[in-house]
Amino acid sequence: MRKTLFLYLLLFPCSLVAALAQNKVISGTVTGSDDKQPLPGASIKVEGTSQGTTTSVDGNFSLSVPEKGNLLISYLGYVSKTVKISENSVYTILLEPNTRLLSDVIITGYGNQNRKTLTSSVTSVKAEDIANVPSASSDQLLQGRAAGVQVSTNSGSPGGGIFVRIRGTASINGSSDPLYIVDGIPIQASNLAQNGVGGSTTNPIADINPSDIESIDVLKDASATAIYGSRAANGVVLITTKRGANGQAKISAGIYAGVQNLIKRPALVSGSQFESLMNESAVNNGKVAPYANPAAAINTQWNDLVLNDDAPIRNADLSISGGSDKVKYLVSANNFMQQGVIRNSQYDRSTGRVNLDFNANSKLKVGTSILYSRSQRAIVQNDDNISGAFSGSHFYPSNMTVYKTDGTYQRIPTIDHPLATVDEADINMATGRFLGTVFGEYEFIPGLRLKSSFSVDYTNNTESTYLNTFTNTGSAVQGSADIYNLNDNNWIQENVLSYQFDLNKNSFNVLAGSSLQESETKFIRSTGTGFPTNDFTQINAAAVLRAGSSSTSYGIASIFSRINYDYDKKYLVTLNVRSDASSRFGKSNRWGIFPAVGLGWLVSEENFMKDISFVNSFKIRGGYGITGNQSGIRDFNSLGLWQGAAYSGAPGVRPFQLENPDLKWETTKQTDLGFDLSMFNNRLTFNAGYYYKKTEDLLLAVPLPRSSGFQSVVQNLGEIENKGLEFALGYDILPKTSALSWNVSGNIAGNRNKVLKLVAPFNVYGRDLFRYEEGAAMYSFYMHPQTGVDPQTGTIQFEDVNGDGKFTSSADRKIVGNANPDFFGGLTNNLAYKGLDLMFLFQYSYGNEQLNWTQFFMQHGGSRATNYTESQLNRWQKPGDVTEVPKMVAANYASDLRPSRFVEDGSYLRLKNLSLGYKIPSKFTKKMMLSSARVYVSGQNLLTFTKYSGLDPEVTATASTSLTQGVEFFTTPSPRVIMTGINVSF
């Protein structure tokens, strides 16, 4: 034994020297094959050993390797490569970009799936698709890029809301916005603003920094959405943020700045034109002309006083990411500022994010995603507001001076002075938001995992208003102040057990889970009037104080399960079921069950397709499922409630709401059919789909007899259908491997919406402009059909709708169109040549009507002493004139008339985004200690082609009223944006 040990100790140094002698040191560079840029942090390992290293910031590496063997080189977003160790000591390694790596993986509910075996209708937008699209909000990145997803801007106001509909509007009282899930957290996405200063809304999704986004996956059919049950009737938008990866720290920074201008400015008459029109109106009404010399009139350009030319916009991003096999991290920060095209309106947002992944051991993984966002909004009264900045600058006559001789504002009755609206009203909103999740995942055996998570979405929203004595409201009460404070707290705890395994040709992916969610909202309002001077703006200085508060909450308990099965990678089945219980419903109907099935056939895997070499993949899919909606009712809507009341100064209570224990879920049943095709080495992709959605048991307020003591009670009565077609096409006209590459992608979709069942027709919005009735589409305009203007008399003419031989405003009114487009979509081109890249996106909408309600008030024919748009100059003046604008008389616009000529064709084609960039060659970036750098110029809303006569065919003034769409009423239009920026990484 001693002799053996002695020989071992003697020979060990020799064997060590021999082993070392067999190794050699090599060096080299790892770059991308597409742009020849170095890849910092790329992994180089010796196959079958623990030997390895990562590349430096300039892509270089040095490593001791054996005489024989293979090197394994990998880098996120690129195809891994195996290189044989040879006699060479210096290696130049090129990695091919894996453009299909991310696109082949689709994020689905509580997991992901390969696109090839997916049975659902899912549209994905990846980081590479939106990398060159500077945007204030993540949902704007979907505009024109996802088939069947209609995205439009509600208003050009900074931080304004976005209209998003996936396969149509599926509810009347309930929300029709999709469910947004960020890194697995279902988030609050409704408008939290309480201060009614116009029809526009805020956009809670704007709290998510677009630069943090790795992918956006839109789940459209019930087969995909049913796993989210009661919250998924309107589709699901899954937002996945970037995370760390193996390799040394990578620092990325980006900044852009630009200016915004109106695409189209309001065309108002001059002072002399105004006086001539008013003279003509007076004479036509048998009165004396009020203005003796219109040619000498002054000409005040009121819109110039409130508009902000060259409004600035800027953004700065910084992120640090990296990691090892043990820990991966990403830390990012962002600051965004946008001034509005109306003076003194502004949106500022600052965000910070931390994403961590920690492999505690080979079985346990824990992690967290944390976002904190702080935003400030300076708001100007506008949009659907008769006393807003834009309305005032339209209404005030052009022949009127801005100030009186004593320096005070020159005013007209009722409507606030435009300068007072922007300068004398101090309206602000401050929002702090925390969005965080912590999770743990344990793998018991290969493929069997349990993941538990706890998430919080907390928002504190404070709105403050002070209207001083130079405003109409403030002057009436000697100053007016309001403070609204809202706390919205949502938490959710989820557990998901999943098991993935194969049995011969049978592949299974099974999951089961549970979820508990609670939402609590607290609201406090304080108001004050009567201030000593305008120097005192805090409510405690007011002579009259009032306050109020309220709170509400609801909870959801859920269990769910899904089975994905495929046989031989050809025959695909997906089964989903979720059961939700909501505190909003009575005990008898608290639980709702939402099942779904999806089927697929991968035809291209059949033997009879093997000889068709140009087809890479061809799949036929279909599905059916049921989803729910509970947002059509308030919390505790099923209960009989009482509220506090005062009786002659004494406290008391009064009945507030009738009990309805039979309330149940709105349900949407959806059928989906489609196919996915990929050809010519995946250079051409084509997707087509048909869907039919029927929403039943709508939650609606049903009128009651006055003898009941209540106006209405919420019941399940009503039905809506949506059906449509979707098509998406992508083609690499020139492959990405060539010096010049060119990819084009486009989509088109058409949805048909119809109200199938209602208790009774009803009208909504001021002057009953919208009509809801059986057989009609939602967002239908209810007007008096104008047939023209009598060429001999100049009198406006209307259709005799009821056929009684005469026109009456109460009886001769009908639906004349709706705001839903016949079809919509987008077309994107991406070109690259060496370091240059060019992207441009056209977005379009066809067949939608837009109500130019601004023109209704500006073509008043002299019935008011307010200003006109230039369209009034097209009026009837003498016998034989052919026009739609009647004679200048005060009777043109009686308070009960709604001429249909103001409903216009709102179709448009818009160059939504354009970006031209240049990636600086590595020989220059190395000198600047950078791994990469790209400079670019970009534009948004550059060109618009439309017949619509208003300022913007895309916006809607009435976004805060969910049953309306397609109304321009002194709305802030979307601005044209020109910007330049730079992105660098270290």
Short mmCIF file of C-alpha atoms in Angstrom, two decimals, residues 651-971:
data_model
loop_
_atom_site.label_atom_id
_atom_site.label_comp_id
_atom_site.label_asym_id
_atom_site.label_seq_id
_atom_site.Cartn_x
_atom_site.Cartn_y
_atom_site.Cartn_z
CA PRO A 651 -78.76 62.25 9.79
CA GLY A 652 -80.59 59.34 8.23
CA VAL A 653 -80.47 56.65 5.56
CA ARG A 654 -82.31 55.97 2.33
CA PRO A 655 -82.51 53.01 -0.07
CA PHE A 656 -79.89 53.23 -2.77
CA GLN A 657 -80.12 50.02 -4.81
CA LEU A 658 -82.53 47.15 -5.33
CA GLU A 659 -81.34 43.63 -4.64
CA ASN A 660 -80.92 41.22 -7.54
CA PRO A 661 -79.48 37.90 -6.35
CA ASP A 662 -79.91 36.38 -9.84
CA LEU A 663 -77.19 38.51 -11.49
CA LYS A 664 -74.68 36.39 -13.38
CA TRP A 665 -71.74 36.72 -15.71
CA GLU A 666 -71.85 38.18 -19.18
CA THR A 667 -70.61 35.35 -21.40
CA THR A 668 -68.99 35.49 -24.82
CA LYS A 669 -69.07 32.35 -26.95
CA GLN A 670 -66.52 32.33 -29.74
CA THR A 671 -65.83 30.08 -32.71
CA ASP A 672 -62.52 30.41 -34.56
CA LEU A 673 -61.22 28.85 -37.80
CA GLY A 674 -57.95 29.56 -39.56
CA PHE A 675 -54.72 28.37 -41.10
CA ASP A 676 -51.02 29.28 -40.94
CA LEU A 677 -48.71 28.85 -43.90
CA SER A 678 -44.94 29.24 -44.26
CA MET A 679 -43.10 28.76 -47.55
CA PHE A 680 -39.84 29.25 -49.43
CA ASN A 681 -37.50 28.52 -46.54
CA ASN A 682 -39.79 30.54 -44.25
CA ARG A 683 -39.38 33.70 -46.32
CA LEU A 684 -43.14 33.88 -46.86
CA THR A 685 -45.69 33.55 -44.08
CA PHE A 686 -49.45 33.85 -44.43
CA ASN A 687 -52.16 33.61 -41.79
CA ALA A 688 -55.91 33.74 -42.25
CA GLY A 689 -58.75 33.42 -39.79
CA TYR A 690 -62.51 33.66 -39.34
CA TYR A 691 -64.27 34.20 -36.02
CA TYR A 692 -67.78 34.50 -34.66
CA LYS A 693 -68.37 35.96 -31.18
CA LYS A 694 -71.73 36.16 -29.45
CA THR A 695 -72.07 37.87 -26.10
CA GLU A 696 -75.09 36.86 -24.05
CA ASP A 697 -76.63 37.91 -20.72
CA LEU A 698 -75.44 41.51 -21.07
CA LEU A 699 -75.45 43.37 -17.77
CA LEU A 700 -77.76 46.32 -18.43
CA ALA A 701 -79.78 48.79 -16.37
CA VAL A 702 -83.45 47.96 -17.02
CA PRO A 703 -85.97 50.78 -16.40
CA LEU A 704 -88.50 50.33 -13.58
CA PRO A 705 -91.91 51.90 -12.90
CA ARG A 706 -91.68 55.11 -10.87
CA SER A 707 -93.87 53.47 -8.26
CA SER A 708 -90.94 51.23 -7.32
CA GLY A 709 -89.00 54.20 -6.02
CA PHE A 710 -86.07 53.34 -8.27
CA GLN A 711 -85.23 54.35 -11.82
CA SER A 712 -83.66 51.04 -12.87
CA VAL A 713 -82.19 47.74 -11.77
CA VAL A 714 -79.28 45.84 -13.35
CA GLN A 715 -80.33 42.60 -15.04
CA ASN A 716 -78.91 40.09 -17.53
CA LEU A 717 -80.73 41.11 -20.71
CA GLY A 718 -79.16 41.65 -24.12
CA GLU A 719 -76.99 40.09 -26.82
CA ILE A 720 -74.26 41.33 -29.20
CA GLU A 721 -72.44 39.59 -32.02
CA ASN A 722 -69.09 40.24 -33.68
CA LYS A 723 -67.85 38.32 -36.69
CA GLY A 724 -64.99 38.91 -39.03
CA LEU A 725 -62.02 37.89 -41.13
CA GLU A 726 -58.31 38.48 -40.52
CA PHE A 727 -55.34 38.15 -42.86
CA ALA A 728 -51.63 38.68 -42.22
CA LEU A 729 -48.76 38.36 -44.70
CA GLY A 730 -45.01 38.58 -44.26
CA TYR A 731 -42.39 38.24 -46.98
CA ASP A 732 -38.62 38.60 -47.13
CA ILE A 733 -38.42 40.13 -50.59
CA LEU A 734 -34.65 40.14 -50.16
CA PRO A 735 -33.32 37.69 -47.53
CA LYS A 736 -31.66 38.97 -44.38
CA THR A 737 -28.44 37.18 -45.36
CA SER A 738 -27.90 39.43 -48.38
CA ALA A 739 -26.19 42.83 -48.27
CA LEU A 740 -29.53 44.49 -48.98
CA SER A 741 -32.46 42.97 -47.08
CA TRP A 742 -36.10 43.90 -47.43
CA ASN A 743 -39.02 42.55 -45.44
CA VAL A 744 -42.62 43.59 -45.92
CA SER A 745 -45.48 42.63 -43.61
CA GLY A 746 -49.09 43.63 -43.68
CA ASN A 747 -52.43 42.79 -42.18
CA ILE A 748 -56.08 43.49 -42.86
CA ALA A 749 -59.15 42.68 -40.80
CA GLY A 750 -62.85 43.38 -41.01
CA ASN A 751 -65.32 43.11 -38.12
CA ARG A 752 -69.11 43.29 -38.26
CA ASN A 753 -70.79 44.29 -35.02
CA LYS A 754 -74.53 44.00 -34.34
CA VAL A 755 -76.81 44.40 -31.34
CA LEU A 756 -79.04 41.31 -31.34
CA LYS A 757 -81.22 41.82 -28.28
CA LEU A 758 -82.19 44.72 -26.02
CA VAL A 759 -85.03 45.35 -23.60
CA ALA A 760 -85.71 48.63 -25.43
CA PRO A 761 -83.79 51.01 -27.70
CA PHE A 762 -81.90 53.80 -25.97
CA ASN A 763 -79.87 56.88 -26.88
CA VAL A 764 -76.61 58.09 -25.37
CA TYR A 765 -74.42 61.19 -25.28
CA GLY A 766 -75.52 64.84 -25.37
CA ARG A 767 -78.41 65.54 -27.74
CA ASP A 768 -78.88 61.76 -28.15
CA LEU A 769 -76.33 61.52 -30.94
CA PHE A 770 -75.90 57.73 -30.63
CA ARG A 771 -78.63 55.12 -30.92
CA TYR A 772 -78.62 51.55 -29.57
CA GLU A 773 -81.29 49.29 -31.00
CA GLU A 774 -81.69 45.70 -32.18
CA GLY A 775 -80.20 45.06 -35.63
CA ALA A 776 -77.88 48.07 -35.54
CA ALA A 777 -74.17 48.26 -34.84
CA MET A 778 -72.73 49.85 -31.73
CA TYR A 779 -71.50 53.44 -32.11
CA SER A 780 -74.38 54.22 -34.54
CA PHE A 781 -75.07 57.90 -35.25
CA TYR A 782 -78.70 58.97 -34.79
CA MET A 783 -79.35 62.03 -36.93
CA HIS A 784 -81.89 63.87 -39.07
CA PRO A 785 -81.07 62.77 -42.65
CA GLN A 786 -80.34 65.94 -44.61
CA THR A 787 -81.27 65.59 -48.27
CA GLY A 788 -79.80 68.92 -49.35
CA VAL A 789 -80.52 72.64 -49.54
CA ASP A 790 -83.30 74.04 -51.72
CA PRO A 791 -81.43 75.79 -54.60
CA GLN A 792 -84.14 78.43 -54.87
CA THR A 793 -84.69 79.37 -51.22
CA GLY A 794 -81.56 78.17 -49.42
CA THR A 795 -83.69 76.28 -46.89
CA ILE A 796 -82.25 73.12 -45.40
CA GLN A 797 -84.15 69.96 -46.40
CA PHE A 798 -84.59 66.69 -44.50
CA GLU A 799 -85.90 63.22 -45.27
CA ASP A 800 -89.45 62.35 -44.26
CA VAL A 801 -88.40 59.23 -42.36
CA ASN A 802 -91.80 58.07 -41.15
CA GLY A 803 -93.55 58.88 -44.44
CA ASP A 804 -96.30 61.05 -42.99
CA GLY A 805 -95.74 63.77 -45.60
CA LYS A 806 -94.05 66.28 -43.31
CA PHE A 807 -90.81 66.71 -41.43
CA THR A 808 -90.76 66.87 -37.62
CA SER A 809 -87.59 66.72 -35.56
CA SER A 810 -89.07 64.26 -33.07
CA ALA A 811 -90.26 61.68 -35.62
CA ASP A 812 -87.98 61.94 -38.64
CA ARG A 813 -84.68 60.74 -37.29
CA LYS A 814 -82.73 57.56 -38.02
CA ILE A 815 -79.36 55.85 -37.90
CA VAL A 816 -77.15 57.23 -40.68
CA GLY A 817 -73.91 55.31 -40.12
CA ASN A 818 -71.54 54.13 -37.41
CA ALA A 819 -67.97 54.60 -36.29
CA ASN A 820 -66.92 50.99 -36.91
CA PRO A 821 -64.58 50.54 -39.89
CA ASP A 822 -65.37 48.05 -42.66
CA PHE A 823 -61.74 46.99 -42.49
CA PHE A 824 -58.48 48.23 -40.98
CA GLY A 825 -54.84 47.22 -40.71
CA GLY A 826 -51.28 48.20 -41.46
CA LEU A 827 -48.35 47.75 -43.84
CA THR A 828 -44.75 47.70 -42.61
CA ASN A 829 -41.52 47.76 -44.62
CA ASN A 830 -38.08 47.05 -43.16
CA LEU A 831 -35.00 47.58 -45.34
CA ALA A 832 -31.34 47.30 -44.41
CA TYR A 833 -28.13 47.84 -46.35
CA LYS A 834 -24.90 47.31 -44.52
CA GLY A 835 -25.20 49.76 -41.60
CA LEU A 836 -28.27 51.56 -42.89
CA ASP A 837 -31.81 50.63 -41.91
CA LEU A 838 -35.16 52.06 -42.97
CA MET A 839 -38.58 51.28 -41.49
CA PHE A 840 -41.94 52.75 -42.41
CA LEU A 841 -45.42 51.81 -41.28
CA PHE A 842 -48.71 52.77 -42.89
CA GLN A 843 -51.85 52.42 -40.77
CA TYR A 844 -55.30 52.59 -42.31
CA SER A 845 -59.00 52.46 -41.56
CA TYR A 846 -61.72 52.25 -44.19
CA GLY A 847 -65.49 52.61 -44.05
CA ASN A 848 -65.83 54.22 -40.63
CA GLU A 849 -67.96 57.35 -40.20
CA GLN A 850 -66.67 60.27 -38.16
CA LEU A 851 -68.99 62.87 -36.64
CA ASN A 852 -67.55 66.36 -37.13
CA TRP A 853 -69.44 67.82 -34.18
CA THR A 854 -67.09 70.81 -34.15
CA GLN A 855 -68.50 71.87 -37.51
CA PHE A 856 -72.06 71.63 -36.20
CA PHE A 857 -71.28 74.46 -33.78
CA MET A 858 -69.14 76.42 -36.22
CA GLN A 859 -71.68 76.44 -39.09
CA HIS A 860 -74.40 78.08 -37.03
CA GLY A 861 -75.72 80.45 -39.66
CA GLY A 862 -75.71 83.46 -37.37
CA SER A 863 -77.86 81.92 -34.64
CA ARG A 864 -75.12 82.85 -32.15
CA ALA A 865 -72.58 85.66 -32.01
CA THR A 866 -69.68 83.21 -32.13
CA ASN A 867 -67.09 82.58 -34.80
CA TYR A 868 -67.22 80.41 -37.95
CA THR A 869 -64.96 77.98 -39.72
CA GLU A 870 -64.25 78.70 -43.36
CA SER A 871 -66.79 76.02 -44.34
CA GLN A 872 -69.51 78.59 -43.54
CA LEU A 873 -68.34 80.51 -46.62
CA ASN A 874 -69.83 77.69 -48.73
CA ARG A 875 -73.34 78.78 -47.68
CA TRP A 876 -76.29 79.31 -50.01
CA GLN A 877 -76.40 83.00 -51.08
CA LYS A 878 -78.64 83.28 -54.17
CA PRO A 879 -81.12 81.23 -56.19
CA GLY A 880 -79.36 78.52 -58.19
CA ASP A 881 -76.57 77.89 -55.63
CA VAL A 882 -75.99 74.19 -55.03
CA THR A 883 -74.52 73.49 -51.58
CA GLU A 884 -75.12 71.59 -48.36
CA VAL A 885 -74.71 74.71 -46.19
CA PRO A 886 -78.04 76.53 -45.95
CA LYS A 887 -78.87 80.23 -46.04
CA MET A 888 -77.58 82.52 -43.28
CA VAL A 889 -80.60 82.63 -40.96
CA ALA A 890 -80.89 82.04 -37.25
CA ALA A 891 -83.39 79.21 -37.67
CA ASN A 892 -80.90 76.86 -39.31
CA TYR A 893 -79.99 75.13 -36.07
CA ALA A 894 -82.91 74.76 -33.76
CA SER A 895 -81.89 73.05 -30.52
CA ASP A 896 -83.56 69.77 -31.60
CA LEU A 897 -81.98 69.42 -35.08
CA ARG A 898 -79.03 67.11 -35.86
CA PRO A 899 -78.28 67.43 -39.60
CA SER A 900 -76.66 64.28 -40.97
CA ARG A 901 -74.22 66.18 -43.18
CA PHE A 902 -71.84 66.38 -40.22
CA VAL A 903 -71.43 62.58 -40.31
CA GLU A 904 -68.55 62.18 -42.75
CA ASP A 905 -66.47 59.41 -44.26
CA GLY A 906 -63.66 58.98 -41.73
CA SER A 907 -61.54 56.59 -43.80
CA TYR A 908 -57.83 57.38 -43.77
CA LEU A 909 -54.38 56.12 -44.70
CA ARG A 910 -51.62 57.43 -42.44
CA LEU A 911 -47.84 57.17 -42.54
CA LYS A 912 -47.75 56.38 -38.84
CA ASN A 913 -44.05 55.74 -38.34
CA LEU A 914 -40.87 56.27 -40.33
CA SER A 915 -37.35 55.67 -39.08
CA LEU A 916 -34.00 55.95 -40.85
CA GLY A 917 -30.98 54.75 -38.90
CA TYR A 918 -27.27 54.09 -39.28
CA LYS A 919 -25.22 51.63 -37.26
CA ILE A 920 -21.77 53.10 -36.77
CA PRO A 921 -19.00 50.71 -37.91
CA SER A 922 -17.09 48.89 -35.17
CA LYS A 923 -13.80 50.49 -36.12
CA PHE A 924 -15.23 53.79 -34.88
CA THR A 925 -17.19 52.47 -31.91
CA LYS A 926 -14.10 50.69 -30.56
CA LYS A 927 -12.30 54.02 -30.36
CA MET A 928 -15.23 55.36 -28.33
CA MET A 929 -15.17 52.32 -26.02
CA LEU A 930 -18.58 51.24 -27.32
CA SER A 931 -19.72 47.81 -28.46
CA SER A 932 -22.36 49.32 -30.77
CA ALA A 933 -23.98 52.63 -31.64
CA ARG A 934 -26.92 53.61 -33.85
CA VAL A 935 -28.12 57.07 -34.76
CA TYR A 936 -31.49 57.71 -36.34
CA VAL A 937 -34.16 60.18 -37.35
CA SER A 938 -37.79 59.25 -36.90
CA GLY A 939 -41.22 60.65 -37.60
CA GLN A 940 -44.78 59.90 -36.56
CA ASN A 941 -48.05 60.89 -38.24
CA LEU A 942 -46.09 62.29 -41.16
CA LEU A 943 -48.73 62.04 -43.87
CA THR A 944 -52.49 61.50 -43.76
CA PHE A 945 -54.67 60.78 -46.79
CA THR A 946 -58.37 61.27 -46.09
CA LYS A 947 -61.54 62.94 -47.37
CA TYR A 948 -62.54 63.88 -43.83
CA SER A 949 -62.82 67.65 -43.42
CA GLY A 950 -61.94 67.78 -39.73
CA LEU A 951 -58.54 68.03 -38.09
CA ASP A 952 -57.95 64.32 -37.42
CA PRO A 953 -59.98 61.27 -38.54
CA GLU A 954 -58.41 59.04 -35.88
CA VAL A 955 -59.25 60.79 -32.59
CA THR A 956 -62.46 60.73 -30.58
CA ALA A 957 -63.46 63.46 -28.14
CA THR A 958 -65.81 61.30 -26.11
CA ALA A 959 -63.45 58.59 -24.89
CA SER A 960 -64.67 58.95 -21.30
CA THR A 961 -68.12 57.84 -22.50
CA SER A 962 -67.59 54.18 -23.38
CA LEU A 963 -70.67 53.86 -25.61
CA THR A 964 -69.43 56.50 -28.05
CA GLN A 965 -66.71 56.53 -30.66
CA GLY A 966 -65.74 58.58 -33.70
CA VAL A 967 -66.60 62.10 -32.55
CA GLU A 968 -64.44 65.17 -33.15
CA PHE A 969 -65.62 67.88 -30.79
CA PHE A 970 -62.87 70.44 -30.28
CA THR A 971 -60.53 67.49 -29.83
#
